[in-house]
């Protein structure tokens, strides 16, 4: 598997395909909520499987002087549980370190909390609603 920083139009289309399938089709997030102004400035990553097929994506962006925010983490349903999400999150940590940040913060869907806890993230907020899905803020010092 390979994690790449998205640069080409083809890679951007792969990111959009994954987000459409996972968030819009599977989870029912309205398209107008899925895409925002941060898409233009965030660092987008794409995970390619062993056959060079796009299977997971996420984005990160500066949040404050200490934090990078991780957002829109999505893995195609058929490829979950194969380590792609973990590789993606390790790449996010490398970017945060490169950017001089010491904390990664994210809004985790409640059902994904065990995944993030397994990577060393801790819950730092009460539950909140985002696009009709319960979330909690989680952070990891890196």
Coordinates of C-alpha atoms in Angstrom, one line a residue:
X1 CA 0.0 0.0 0.0
X2 CA 1.1 3.6 -0.7
X3 CA 0.0 6.9 0.8
X4 CA 0.3 9.9 -1.5
X5 CA -0.3 13.6 -1.2
X6 CA -3.0 14.5 -3.8
X7 CA -1.8 16.7 -6.6
X8 CA -3.3 15.6 -9.9
X9 CA -6.9 16.0 -11.2
X10 CA -7.2 12.2 -11.4
X11 CA -6.1 11.9 -7.7
X12 CA -8.6 14.6 -6.7
X13 CA -11.4 12.6 -8.6
X14 CA -10.4 9.5 -6.6
X15 CA -10.7 11.5 -3.3
X16 CA -14.1 12.7 -4.4
X17 CA -15.3 9.2 -5.4
X18 CA -14.3 7.7 -2.0
X19 CA -16.0 10.6 -0.1
X20 CA -19.1 10.3 -2.2
X21 CA -19.4 6.6 -1.5
X22 CA -18.6 6.7 2.2
X23 CA -20.2 9.9 3.4
X24 CA -22.9 10.8 0.9
X25 CA -24.1 7.3 -0.2
X26 CA -23.3 5.1 2.8
X27 CA -23.9 7.6 5.6
X28 CA -26.4 10.0 4.1
X29 CA -24.4 13.2 4.5
X30 CA -25.8 15.8 2.1
X31 CA -23.3 16.8 -0.6
X32 CA -23.6 20.5 0.3
X33 CA -22.3 19.6 3.8
X34 CA -19.6 17.2 2.6
X35 CA -17.6 19.8 0.6
X36 CA -16.5 23.1 2.1
X37 CA -13.9 25.9 1.6
X38 CA -11.2 23.9 3.4
X39 CA -11.1 21.5 0.5
X40 CA -9.2 24.1 -1.5
X41 CA -6.5 24.7 1.1
X42 CA -6.2 21.4 3.0
X43 CA -3.6 18.7 2.4
X44 CA -5.4 15.7 0.9
X45 CA -4.0 12.2 1.1
X46 CA -5.0 9.1 -0.9
X47 CA -4.2 5.5 0.1
X48 CA -3.6 3.1 -2.8
X49 CA -3.9 -0.6 -2.3
X50 CA -1.4 -3.2 -3.6
X51 CA -3.0 -3.0 -7.1
X52 CA -2.7 0.9 -7.1
X53 CA -6.4 1.3 -6.6
X54 CA -7.6 4.2 -4.4
X55 CA -9.1 2.8 -1.1
X56 CA -9.0 5.5 1.5
X57 CA -8.6 9.3 1.9
X58 CA -8.4 12.1 4.4
X59 CA -7.3 15.7 4.7
X60 CA -5.4 17.7 7.2
X61 CA -5.0 21.4 7.7
X62 CA -3.4 23.8 10.3
X63 CA -5.9 24.4 13.1
X64 CA -3.8 26.6 15.5
X65 CA -0.1 27.0 16.4
X66 CA 0.0 23.6 18.1
X67 CA -2.6 21.6 16.2
X68 CA -3.3 20.1 12.8
X69 CA -6.9 19.1 12.2
X70 CA -7.6 15.7 10.5
X71 CA -10.9 15.6 8.6
X72 CA -12.8 13.6 6.0
X73 CA -11.1 10.3 6.9
X74 CA -12.8 7.6 4.8
X75 CA -12.1 4.0 3.7
X76 CA -14.2 2.2 1.2
X77 CA -16.4 -0.4 2.9
X78 CA -14.9 -3.4 1.0
X79 CA -11.4 -2.5 2.2
X80 CA -12.0 -1.7 5.9
X81 CA -10.0 -3.6 8.5
X82 CA -7.0 -4.1 6.2
X83 CA -4.8 -1.4 7.8
X84 CA -5.4 1.4 5.2
X85 CA -6.8 3.8 7.8
X86 CA -3.9 3.3 10.2
X87 CA -1.4 4.0 7.4
X88 CA -3.4 7.1 6.5
X89 CA -3.3 8.4 10.1
X90 CA 0.5 7.7 10.3
X91 CA 1.0 9.9 7.2
X92 CA -1.2 12.6 8.9
X93 CA 1.2 12.5 11.9
X94 CA 4.2 12.9 9.6
X95 CA 2.7 15.9 8.0
X96 CA 1.8 17.5 11.3
X97 CA 5.4 17.0 12.5
X98 CA 6.7 18.5 9.2
X99 CA 4.4 21.5 9.8
X100 CA 5.8 22.0 13.3
X101 CA 2.6 20.9 15.1
X102 CA 2.6 18.7 18.2
X103 CA -1.1 17.7 18.4
X104 CA -3.5 16.2 15.9
X105 CA -7.2 16.9 16.6
X106 CA -10.2 15.4 14.9
X107 CA -14.0 15.0 15.2
X108 CA -14.5 11.3 15.4
X109 CA -17.8 9.6 14.5
X110 CA -18.8 7.8 17.7
X111 CA -18.7 4.5 16.0
X112 CA -15.1 5.1 14.9
X113 CA -13.8 6.0 18.4
X114 CA -12.3 2.6 19.0
X115 CA -10.3 2.9 15.8
X116 CA -8.8 6.2 16.9
X117 CA -8.2 5.1 20.5
X118 CA -6.2 2.2 19.1
X119 CA -4.0 4.7 17.4
X120 CA -3.4 6.7 20.7
X121 CA -6.1 9.3 20.4
X122 CA -8.0 10.4 23.5
X123 CA -11.6 11.9 23.8
X124 CA -11.5 15.5 24.8
X125 CA -15.1 16.6 24.3
X126 CA -18.7 15.7 25.0
X127 CA -20.7 14.2 22.1
X128 CA -21.9 16.7 19.4
X129 CA -23.8 16.4 16.1
X130 CA -22.1 16.9 12.8
X131 CA -24.3 16.3 9.7
X132 CA -26.7 14.2 11.7
X133 CA -24.0 11.9 13.0
X134 CA -22.8 11.8 16.6
X135 CA -19.2 12.8 17.1
X136 CA -16.6 13.5 19.8
X137 CA -13.4 15.5 19.5
X138 CA -10.3 13.4 20.0
X139 CA -6.6 14.5 20.2
X140 CA -3.2 12.9 20.1
X141 CA 0.1 14.4 21.1
X142 CA 2.8 13.6 18.6

